[in-house]
XYZ file of C-alpha atoms in Angstrom:
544
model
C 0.000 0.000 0.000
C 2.280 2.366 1.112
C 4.619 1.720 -2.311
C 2.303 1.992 -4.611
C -0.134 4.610 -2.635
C 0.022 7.981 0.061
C -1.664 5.912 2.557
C 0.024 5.055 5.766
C -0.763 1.088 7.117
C -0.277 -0.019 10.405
C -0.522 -3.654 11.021
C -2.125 -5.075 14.789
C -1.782 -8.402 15.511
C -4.774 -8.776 17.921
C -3.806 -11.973 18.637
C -0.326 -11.635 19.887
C -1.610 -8.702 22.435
C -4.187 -10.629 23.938
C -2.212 -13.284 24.730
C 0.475 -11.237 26.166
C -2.065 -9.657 28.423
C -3.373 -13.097 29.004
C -0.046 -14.102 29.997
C 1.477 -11.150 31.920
C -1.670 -10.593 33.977
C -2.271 -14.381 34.559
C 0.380 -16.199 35.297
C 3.767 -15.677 37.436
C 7.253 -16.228 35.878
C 7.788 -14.814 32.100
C 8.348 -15.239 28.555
C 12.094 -14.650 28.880
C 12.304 -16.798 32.126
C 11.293 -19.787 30.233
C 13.544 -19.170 27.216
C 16.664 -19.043 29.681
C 15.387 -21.981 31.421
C 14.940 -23.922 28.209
C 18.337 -22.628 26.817
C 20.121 -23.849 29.466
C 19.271 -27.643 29.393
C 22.365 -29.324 27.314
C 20.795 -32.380 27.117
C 17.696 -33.309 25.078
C 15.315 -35.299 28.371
C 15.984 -31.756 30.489
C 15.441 -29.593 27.206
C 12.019 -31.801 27.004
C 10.963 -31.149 30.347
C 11.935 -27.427 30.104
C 9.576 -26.904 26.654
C 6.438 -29.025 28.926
C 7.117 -26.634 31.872
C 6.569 -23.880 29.372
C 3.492 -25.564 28.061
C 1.837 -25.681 31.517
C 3.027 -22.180 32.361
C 1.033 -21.226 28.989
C -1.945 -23.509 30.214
C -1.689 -22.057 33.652
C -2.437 -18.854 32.212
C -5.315 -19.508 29.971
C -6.955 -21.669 32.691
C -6.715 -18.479 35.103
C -8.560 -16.275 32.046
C -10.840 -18.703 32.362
C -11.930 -18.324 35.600
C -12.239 -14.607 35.707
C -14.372 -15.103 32.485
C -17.763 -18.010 33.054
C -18.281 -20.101 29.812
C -15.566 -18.741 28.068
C -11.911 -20.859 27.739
C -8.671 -20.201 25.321
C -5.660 -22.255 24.058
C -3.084 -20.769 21.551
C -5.241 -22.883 19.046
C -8.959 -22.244 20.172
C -11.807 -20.635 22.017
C -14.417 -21.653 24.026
C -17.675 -19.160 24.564
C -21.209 -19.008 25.590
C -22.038 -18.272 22.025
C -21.952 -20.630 18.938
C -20.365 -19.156 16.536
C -21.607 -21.084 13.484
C -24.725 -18.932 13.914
C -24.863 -15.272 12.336
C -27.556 -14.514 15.113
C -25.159 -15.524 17.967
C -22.376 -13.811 16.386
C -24.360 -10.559 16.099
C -25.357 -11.371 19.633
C -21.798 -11.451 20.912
C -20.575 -9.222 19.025
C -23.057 -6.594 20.310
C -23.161 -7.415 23.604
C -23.339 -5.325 26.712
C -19.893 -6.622 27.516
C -17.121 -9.032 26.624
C -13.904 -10.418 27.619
C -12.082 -8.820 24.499
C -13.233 -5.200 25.302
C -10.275 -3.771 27.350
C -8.080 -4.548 24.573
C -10.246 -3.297 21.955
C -10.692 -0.114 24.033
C -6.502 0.661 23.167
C -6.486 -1.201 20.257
C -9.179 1.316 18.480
C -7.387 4.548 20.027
C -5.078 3.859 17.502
C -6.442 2.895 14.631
C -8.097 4.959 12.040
C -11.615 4.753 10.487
C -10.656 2.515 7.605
C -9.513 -0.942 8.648
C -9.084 -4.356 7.258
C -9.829 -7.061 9.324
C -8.423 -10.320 8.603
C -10.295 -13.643 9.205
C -7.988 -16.771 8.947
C -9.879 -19.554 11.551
C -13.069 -19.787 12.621
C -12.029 -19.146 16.279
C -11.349 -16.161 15.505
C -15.302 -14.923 14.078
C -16.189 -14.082 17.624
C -13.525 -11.950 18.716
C -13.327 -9.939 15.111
C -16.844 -9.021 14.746
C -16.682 -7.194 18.816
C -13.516 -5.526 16.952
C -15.849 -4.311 14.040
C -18.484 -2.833 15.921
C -16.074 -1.174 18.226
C -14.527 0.078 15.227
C -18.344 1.050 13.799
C -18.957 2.581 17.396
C -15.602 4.839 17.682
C -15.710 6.169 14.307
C -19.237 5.654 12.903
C -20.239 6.836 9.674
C -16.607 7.395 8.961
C -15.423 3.641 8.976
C -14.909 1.395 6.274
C -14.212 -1.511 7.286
C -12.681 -4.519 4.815
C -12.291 -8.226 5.454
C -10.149 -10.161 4.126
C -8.458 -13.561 4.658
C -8.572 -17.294 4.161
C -11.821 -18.217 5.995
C -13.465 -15.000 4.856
C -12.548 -16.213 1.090
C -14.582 -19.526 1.993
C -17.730 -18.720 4.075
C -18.141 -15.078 2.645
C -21.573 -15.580 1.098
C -22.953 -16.307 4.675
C -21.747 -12.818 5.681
C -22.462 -10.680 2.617
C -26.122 -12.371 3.341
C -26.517 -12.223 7.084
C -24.434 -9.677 8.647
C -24.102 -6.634 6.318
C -24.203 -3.924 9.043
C -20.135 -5.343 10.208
C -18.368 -4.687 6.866
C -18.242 -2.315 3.879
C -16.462 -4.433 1.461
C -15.268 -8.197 1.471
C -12.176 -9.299 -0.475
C -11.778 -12.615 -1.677
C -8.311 -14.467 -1.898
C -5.650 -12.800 -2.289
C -5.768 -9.143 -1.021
C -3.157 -6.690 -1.987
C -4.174 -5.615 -5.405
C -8.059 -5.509 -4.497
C -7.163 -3.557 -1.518
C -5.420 -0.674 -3.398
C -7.543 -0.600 -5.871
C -10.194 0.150 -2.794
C -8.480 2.144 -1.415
C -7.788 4.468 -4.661
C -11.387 4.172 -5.402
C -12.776 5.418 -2.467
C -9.758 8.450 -2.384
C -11.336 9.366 -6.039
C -14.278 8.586 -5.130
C -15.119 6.650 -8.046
C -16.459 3.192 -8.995
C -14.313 0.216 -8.907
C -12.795 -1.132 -11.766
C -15.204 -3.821 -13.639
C -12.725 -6.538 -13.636
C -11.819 -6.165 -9.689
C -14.113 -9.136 -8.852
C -12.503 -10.019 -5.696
C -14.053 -7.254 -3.956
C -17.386 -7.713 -2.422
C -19.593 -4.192 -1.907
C -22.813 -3.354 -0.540
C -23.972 -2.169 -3.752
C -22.785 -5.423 -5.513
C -23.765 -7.941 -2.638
C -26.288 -10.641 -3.613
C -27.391 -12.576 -0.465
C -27.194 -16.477 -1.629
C -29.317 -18.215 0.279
C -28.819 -21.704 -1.522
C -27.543 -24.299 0.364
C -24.068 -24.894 -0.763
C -21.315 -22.103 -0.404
C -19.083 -22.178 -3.266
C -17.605 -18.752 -3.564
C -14.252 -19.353 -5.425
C -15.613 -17.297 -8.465
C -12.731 -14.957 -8.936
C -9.757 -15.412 -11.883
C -7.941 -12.383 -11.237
C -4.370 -13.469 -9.851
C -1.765 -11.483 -7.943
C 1.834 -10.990 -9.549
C 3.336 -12.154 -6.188
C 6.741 -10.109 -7.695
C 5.212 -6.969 -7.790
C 3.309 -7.144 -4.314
C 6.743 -8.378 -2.917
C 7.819 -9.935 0.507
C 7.281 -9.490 4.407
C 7.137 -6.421 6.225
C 7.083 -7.248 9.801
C 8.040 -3.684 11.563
C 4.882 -3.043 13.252
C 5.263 -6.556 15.197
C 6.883 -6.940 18.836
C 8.563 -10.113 16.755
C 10.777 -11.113 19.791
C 7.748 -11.280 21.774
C 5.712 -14.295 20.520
C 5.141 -16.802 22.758
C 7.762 -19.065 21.333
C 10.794 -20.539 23.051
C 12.774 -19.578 20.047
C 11.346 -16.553 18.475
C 10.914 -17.434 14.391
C 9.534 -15.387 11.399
C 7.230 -16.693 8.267
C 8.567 -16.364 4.706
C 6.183 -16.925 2.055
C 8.231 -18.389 -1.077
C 5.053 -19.676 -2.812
C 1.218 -18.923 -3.701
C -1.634 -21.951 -4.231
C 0.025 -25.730 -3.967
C 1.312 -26.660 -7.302
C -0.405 -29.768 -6.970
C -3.885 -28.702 -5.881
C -5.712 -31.827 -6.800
C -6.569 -33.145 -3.534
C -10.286 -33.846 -2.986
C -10.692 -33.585 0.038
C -8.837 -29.806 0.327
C -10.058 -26.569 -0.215
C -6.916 -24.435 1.445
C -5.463 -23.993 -2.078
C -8.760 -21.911 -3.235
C -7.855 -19.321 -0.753
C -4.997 -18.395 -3.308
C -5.588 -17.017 -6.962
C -6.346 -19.329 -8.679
C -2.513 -20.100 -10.588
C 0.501 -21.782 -8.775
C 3.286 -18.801 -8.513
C 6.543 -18.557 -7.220
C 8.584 -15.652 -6.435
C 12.226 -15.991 -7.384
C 14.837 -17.651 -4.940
C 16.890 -14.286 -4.707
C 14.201 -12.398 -3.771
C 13.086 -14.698 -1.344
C 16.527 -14.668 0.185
C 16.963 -10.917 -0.271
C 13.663 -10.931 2.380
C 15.263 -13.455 4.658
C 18.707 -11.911 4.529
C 16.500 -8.313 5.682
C 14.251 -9.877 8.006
C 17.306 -11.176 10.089
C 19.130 -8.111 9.608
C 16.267 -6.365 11.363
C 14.630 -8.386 13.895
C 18.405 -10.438 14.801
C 16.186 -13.639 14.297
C 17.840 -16.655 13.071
C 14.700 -19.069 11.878
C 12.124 -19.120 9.489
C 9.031 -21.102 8.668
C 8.623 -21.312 5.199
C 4.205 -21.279 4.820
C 4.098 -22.131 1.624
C 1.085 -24.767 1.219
C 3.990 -27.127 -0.539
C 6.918 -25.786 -0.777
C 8.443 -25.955 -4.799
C 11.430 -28.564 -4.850
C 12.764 -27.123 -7.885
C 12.384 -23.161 -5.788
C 13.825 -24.885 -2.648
C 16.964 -26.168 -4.549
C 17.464 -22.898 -6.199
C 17.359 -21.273 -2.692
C 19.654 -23.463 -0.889
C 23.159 -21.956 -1.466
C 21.812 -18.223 -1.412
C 20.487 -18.447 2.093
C 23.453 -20.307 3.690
C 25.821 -17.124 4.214
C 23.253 -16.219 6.489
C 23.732 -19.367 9.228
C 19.484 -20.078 9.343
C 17.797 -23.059 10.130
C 14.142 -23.378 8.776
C 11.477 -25.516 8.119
C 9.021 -26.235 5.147
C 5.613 -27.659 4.133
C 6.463 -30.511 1.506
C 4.865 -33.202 -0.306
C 5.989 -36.871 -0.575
C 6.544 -37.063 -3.942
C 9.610 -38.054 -6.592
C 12.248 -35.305 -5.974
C 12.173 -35.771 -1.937
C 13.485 -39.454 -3.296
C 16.721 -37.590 -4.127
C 18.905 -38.464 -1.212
C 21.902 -36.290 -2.096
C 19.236 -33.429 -2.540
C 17.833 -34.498 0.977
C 21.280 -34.157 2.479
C 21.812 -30.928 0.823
C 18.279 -29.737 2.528
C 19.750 -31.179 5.884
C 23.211 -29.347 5.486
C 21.052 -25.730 4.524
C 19.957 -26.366 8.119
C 15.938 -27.547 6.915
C 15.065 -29.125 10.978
C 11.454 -29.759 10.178
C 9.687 -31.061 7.482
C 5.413 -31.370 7.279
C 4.488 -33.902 4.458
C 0.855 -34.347 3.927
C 0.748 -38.459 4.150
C -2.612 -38.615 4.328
C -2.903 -42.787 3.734
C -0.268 -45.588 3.562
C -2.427 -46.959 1.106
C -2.022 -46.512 -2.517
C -5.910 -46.888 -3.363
C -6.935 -44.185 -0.310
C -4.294 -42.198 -1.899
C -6.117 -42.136 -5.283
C -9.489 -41.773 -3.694
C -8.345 -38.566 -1.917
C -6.889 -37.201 -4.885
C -3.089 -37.314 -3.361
C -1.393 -39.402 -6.239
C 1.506 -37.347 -6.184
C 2.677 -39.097 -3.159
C 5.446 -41.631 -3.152
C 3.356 -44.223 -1.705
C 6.124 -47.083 -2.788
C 8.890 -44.629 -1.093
C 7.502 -43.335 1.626
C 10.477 -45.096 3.776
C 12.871 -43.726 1.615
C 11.662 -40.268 1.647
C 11.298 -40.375 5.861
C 14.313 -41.630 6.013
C 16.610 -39.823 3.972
C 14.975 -36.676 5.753
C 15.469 -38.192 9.210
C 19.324 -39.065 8.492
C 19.426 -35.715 7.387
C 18.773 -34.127 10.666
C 14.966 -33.299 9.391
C 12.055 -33.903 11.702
C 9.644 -35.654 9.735
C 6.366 -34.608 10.190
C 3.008 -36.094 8.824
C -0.698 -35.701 8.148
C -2.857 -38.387 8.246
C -6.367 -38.564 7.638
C -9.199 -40.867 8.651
C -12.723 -41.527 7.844
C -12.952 -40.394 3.800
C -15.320 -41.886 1.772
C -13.318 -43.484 -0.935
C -10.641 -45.202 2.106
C -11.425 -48.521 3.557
C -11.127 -49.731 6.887
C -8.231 -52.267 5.582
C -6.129 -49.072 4.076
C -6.839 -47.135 7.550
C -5.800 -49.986 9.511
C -2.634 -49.985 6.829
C -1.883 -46.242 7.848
C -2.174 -46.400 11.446
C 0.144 -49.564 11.828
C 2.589 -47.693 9.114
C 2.769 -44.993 12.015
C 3.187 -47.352 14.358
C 6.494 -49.200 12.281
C 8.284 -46.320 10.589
C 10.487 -44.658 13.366
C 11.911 -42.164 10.483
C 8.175 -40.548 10.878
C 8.923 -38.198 14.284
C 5.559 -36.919 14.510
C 2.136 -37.056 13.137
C -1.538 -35.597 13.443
C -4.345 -37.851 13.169
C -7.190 -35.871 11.824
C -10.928 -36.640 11.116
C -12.413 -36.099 7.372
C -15.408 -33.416 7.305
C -16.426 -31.946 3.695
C -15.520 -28.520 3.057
C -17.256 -25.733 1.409
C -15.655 -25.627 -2.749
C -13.012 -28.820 -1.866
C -13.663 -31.260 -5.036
C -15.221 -33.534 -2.875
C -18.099 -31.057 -1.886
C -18.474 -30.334 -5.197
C -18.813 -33.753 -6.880
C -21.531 -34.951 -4.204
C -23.344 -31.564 -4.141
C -26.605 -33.445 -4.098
C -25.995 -35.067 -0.882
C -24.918 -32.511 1.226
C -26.469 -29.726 3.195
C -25.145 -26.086 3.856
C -27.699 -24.273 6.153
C -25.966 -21.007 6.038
C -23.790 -20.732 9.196
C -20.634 -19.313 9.876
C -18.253 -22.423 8.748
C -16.525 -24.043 5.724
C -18.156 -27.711 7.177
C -20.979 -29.206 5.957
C -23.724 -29.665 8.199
C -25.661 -33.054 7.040
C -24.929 -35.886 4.482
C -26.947 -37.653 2.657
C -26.229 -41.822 2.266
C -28.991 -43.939 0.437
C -32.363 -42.264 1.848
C -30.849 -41.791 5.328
C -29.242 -38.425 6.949
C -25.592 -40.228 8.144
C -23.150 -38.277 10.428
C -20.526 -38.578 8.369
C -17.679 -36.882 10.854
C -18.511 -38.999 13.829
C -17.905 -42.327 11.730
C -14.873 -40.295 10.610
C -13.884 -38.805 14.116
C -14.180 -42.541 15.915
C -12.056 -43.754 13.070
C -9.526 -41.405 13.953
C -9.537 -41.544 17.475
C -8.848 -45.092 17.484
C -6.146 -44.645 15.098
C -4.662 -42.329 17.964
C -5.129 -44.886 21.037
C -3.449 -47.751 18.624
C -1.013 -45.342 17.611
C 0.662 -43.092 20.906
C 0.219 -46.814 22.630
C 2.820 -48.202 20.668
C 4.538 -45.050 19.733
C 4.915 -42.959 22.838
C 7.256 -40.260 21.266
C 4.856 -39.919 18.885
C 2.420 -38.928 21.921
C 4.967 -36.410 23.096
C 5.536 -34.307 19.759
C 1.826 -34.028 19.862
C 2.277 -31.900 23.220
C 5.161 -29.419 21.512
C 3.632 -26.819 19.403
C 5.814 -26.664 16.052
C 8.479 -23.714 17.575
C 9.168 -26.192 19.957
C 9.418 -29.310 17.728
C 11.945 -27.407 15.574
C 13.627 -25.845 18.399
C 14.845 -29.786 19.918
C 15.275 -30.928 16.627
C 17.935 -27.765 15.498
C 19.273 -28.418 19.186
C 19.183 -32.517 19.538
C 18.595 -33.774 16.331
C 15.480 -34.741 14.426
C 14.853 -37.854 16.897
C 15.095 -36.190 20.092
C 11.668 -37.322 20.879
C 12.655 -41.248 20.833
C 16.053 -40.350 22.760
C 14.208 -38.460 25.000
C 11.619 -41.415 25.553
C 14.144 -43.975 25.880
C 15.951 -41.441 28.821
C 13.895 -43.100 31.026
C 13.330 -39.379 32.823
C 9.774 -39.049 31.443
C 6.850 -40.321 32.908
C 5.035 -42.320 29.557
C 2.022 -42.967 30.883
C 1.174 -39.706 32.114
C 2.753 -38.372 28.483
C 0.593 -40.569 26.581
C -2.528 -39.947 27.908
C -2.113 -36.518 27.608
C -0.810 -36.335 24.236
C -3.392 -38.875 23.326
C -6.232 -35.879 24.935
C -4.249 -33.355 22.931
C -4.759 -34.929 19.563
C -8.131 -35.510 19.661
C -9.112 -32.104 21.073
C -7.144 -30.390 18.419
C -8.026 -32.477 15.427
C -10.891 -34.699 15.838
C -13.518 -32.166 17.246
C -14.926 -31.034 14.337
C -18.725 -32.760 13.740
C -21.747 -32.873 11.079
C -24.868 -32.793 12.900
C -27.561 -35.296 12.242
């Protein structure tokens, strides 16, 4: 904006300052106390018991918000209220209540903010809290705000907004923001229509409530030159001050997975629609600045897959630097390249998220996920794990087109390949615009609420809860699983700082050493990872 316009942005990461309230007005100790207590463990079972400590200092926290607040409960990954948030009546409820636990900080937060803001939506724990921060905004500055959304989960469940809740927003954009948002911006300065071919921007005057009963708003075919809109600015963040053991910064490389073919997945349709990639020295160019700035020495690459060919490229230009990072991959032919493994390993890569998915080669083709390696899974793992690369996989349970044999294939694959170091056991539930939504329109139901999930399913003549079947699949995959695989239980208690933290410090397989150290106690660290994983991953249901 402020490159290609007069306009001065500030950027507010709500998030980050409620949760350093949280944490400075609820529990004793502090951020940097646990960082110098973690630092100082030299072995891996003491670094382990340093990073839990810091977990329940976190929890200690949250559970004392929660008692100065009735009904209402927060991790880093969720929120619990009186209100459901699925329902635009409830949110308008909440949001224009008398009072909530989010006002104090909205109280500063609007002080300094002027009367145009964007608001972006990226979870659906997060709908509650940002539509009290849009009528504060409408309150403070009234018939002067203009207030934009934008954001992944906006992209996906806009309709239900445009159609239910017009009096929080002026304008919704859909995927990708930064052209549509100057080209707002410049047409409300001239005070002149938008262009005709903008349609990523939603307006009052162009708003047609859809009422139908599947969302499928991916409409747009403008895409974003990702070279022009450049990298990360991260100035207006308190970067050091994350709640992370070892503060790390995001670097975006990539736009839309260039596979995109998965059927059950609808993340990819947040992005233009067209795979991009910035070049590797620009991407460096923003690393190389980013640690100049902020004196921070790793980076999470969030690309949805992270190019090979683009990683490769990028290898020798960020080494001068002395980084360690970690990627989003996917299990297919060029991660069977061992010496380009090593070469990944030696650039410092310490964690490495592969979307697995099945062990089965038919489930694979059913979900849409042929690209995998299915015949070299153990080679990939392994060459990563050698490397020094924490191998780190997503499985999922309870599709349609996987059988009970190939789930029963993938959870005992978890179970026998040590080279995978963790993995999340997640529940299927049909998305709003994934392929598989699409192709069985007819049998599923919409009802207009706030979320990407379908709310019924229709098998034979009979209404079938689709996600329980899938969630009990899933959560016995996790009891079979951390049973036999307790350091499998334990990475599901380390948020991914953490994870890549010990595995930059100890190696990728501190979690077995530590396990083996015989200085945890298992039981207690099973069931609680075992609690952990399905909380997280397996809540999510279709209602009858």
């Amino acid at each position: 904006m402020e490159r290609n316009s007069t306009h001065t942005v500030t950027c507010h990461d709500a998030n980050q300052s409620f949760f350093s309230d949280l944490v400075r007005n609820g529990a004793e100790g502090g951020l940097e106390a646990c960082r110098e207590d973690y630092s100082r463990a030299d072995e891996v079972a003491p670094a382990v018991l340093s990073a839990l400590r810091f977990d329940s200092w976190l929890k200690e926290a949250f559970a004392r918000w929660g008692d100065r607040h009735d009904g209402y409960g927060v991790t880093l990954r969720g929120l619990r209220t009186p209100y459901d948030r699925r329902e635009p009546e409830s949110v308008r409820a909440f949001a224009t209540a008398d009072r909530t636990p989010f006002d104090p900080l909205y109280a500063e937060l609007v002080k300094r903010i002027g009367p145009v803001v964007g608001i972006n939506l990226s979870v659906e724990d997060q709908i509650l809290p940002a539509f009290r921060l849009a009528w504060w905004i409408r309150c403070t500055h009234k018939d002067a705000s203009r207030i934009i959304w934008g954001g992944s989960l906006l992209s996906r469940i806009h309709p239900v907004i445009a159609a239910e809740l017009g009096d929080f927003w002026d304008h919704l954009i859909t995927r990708e923001g930064e052209i549509p948002l100057l080209s707002l911006l410049q047409s409300l300065d001239a005070g002149e229509p938008l262009r005709a071919d903008e349609d990523r921007i939603v307006s009052k005057a162009t708003s047609r409530p859809n009422r139908h009963g599947i969302v499928d708003p991916f409409t747009s075919h403008s895409v974003t030159p990702i070279a022009q809109t450049g990298g990360a600015d991260f100035t207006d963040y308190p970067v050091r001050s994350y709640l992370s053991l070892t503060p790390m910064l995001p670097v975006l490389a990539s736009r839309k997975c260039y596979w995109g073919k998965c059927s059950f997945c609808t993340i990819h349709e947040s992005w233009d629609p067209l795979a991009r990639q910035r070049s590797a020295r620009s991407v460096a160019e923003d690393i190389a600045a980013l640690s100049g700035t902020h004196g921070i020495k790793h980076f999470r690459f969030v690309d949805e897959a992270m190019p090979p060919d683009l990683l490769d490229e990028l290898l020798p230009l960020v080494e001068p630097y002395g980084i360690a990072f970690e990627i989003y991959a996917i299990a297919e032919r060029r991660f069977r390249d061992a010496d380009f493994v090593s070469r990944l390993g030696r650039a410092r890569c310490r964690q490495a998220y592969f979307g697995l998915e099945s062990a089965d080669e038919a489930a694979l083709v059913a979900l849409g996920k042929k690209i995998n390696q299915h015949r070299h899974y153990a080679d990939i793992f392994g060459s990563c794990a050698r490397a020094g690369i924490h191998v780190y996989t997503y499985t999922l349970f309870g599709f349609p087109g996987s059988s009970d044999l190939a789930e029963q294939r993938t959870a005992e694959y978890l179970i026998r390949e040590k080279a995978i170091q963790s993995a999340t056991i997640s529940s299927f539930v049909p998305v709003t615009g994934s392929p598989f939504a699409l192709d069985n329109a007819e049998y599923l139901t919409h009802t207009l609420r706030m979320t990407e999930d379908f709310e019924e399913v229709t098998i034979g003549l009979a209404k079938q809860n689709l996600a329980k079947k899938a969630g009990d699949a899933a959560a016995a995959a996790v009891d079979a699983v951390y049973a036999e695989r307790p350091d499998l239980a334990l990475t599901a208690l380390l948020n991914d700082e953490i994870r890549f933290s010990l595995s930059d410090r100890f190696g990728s397989g501190f979690a077995a050493e530590a396990v083996s150290s015989g200085r945890l106690d298992l039981d207690s660290l099973v069931r609680a990872g075992d609690e952990t994983m399905k909380q997280e991953r397996i809540t999510r249901t279709l209602e009858a």
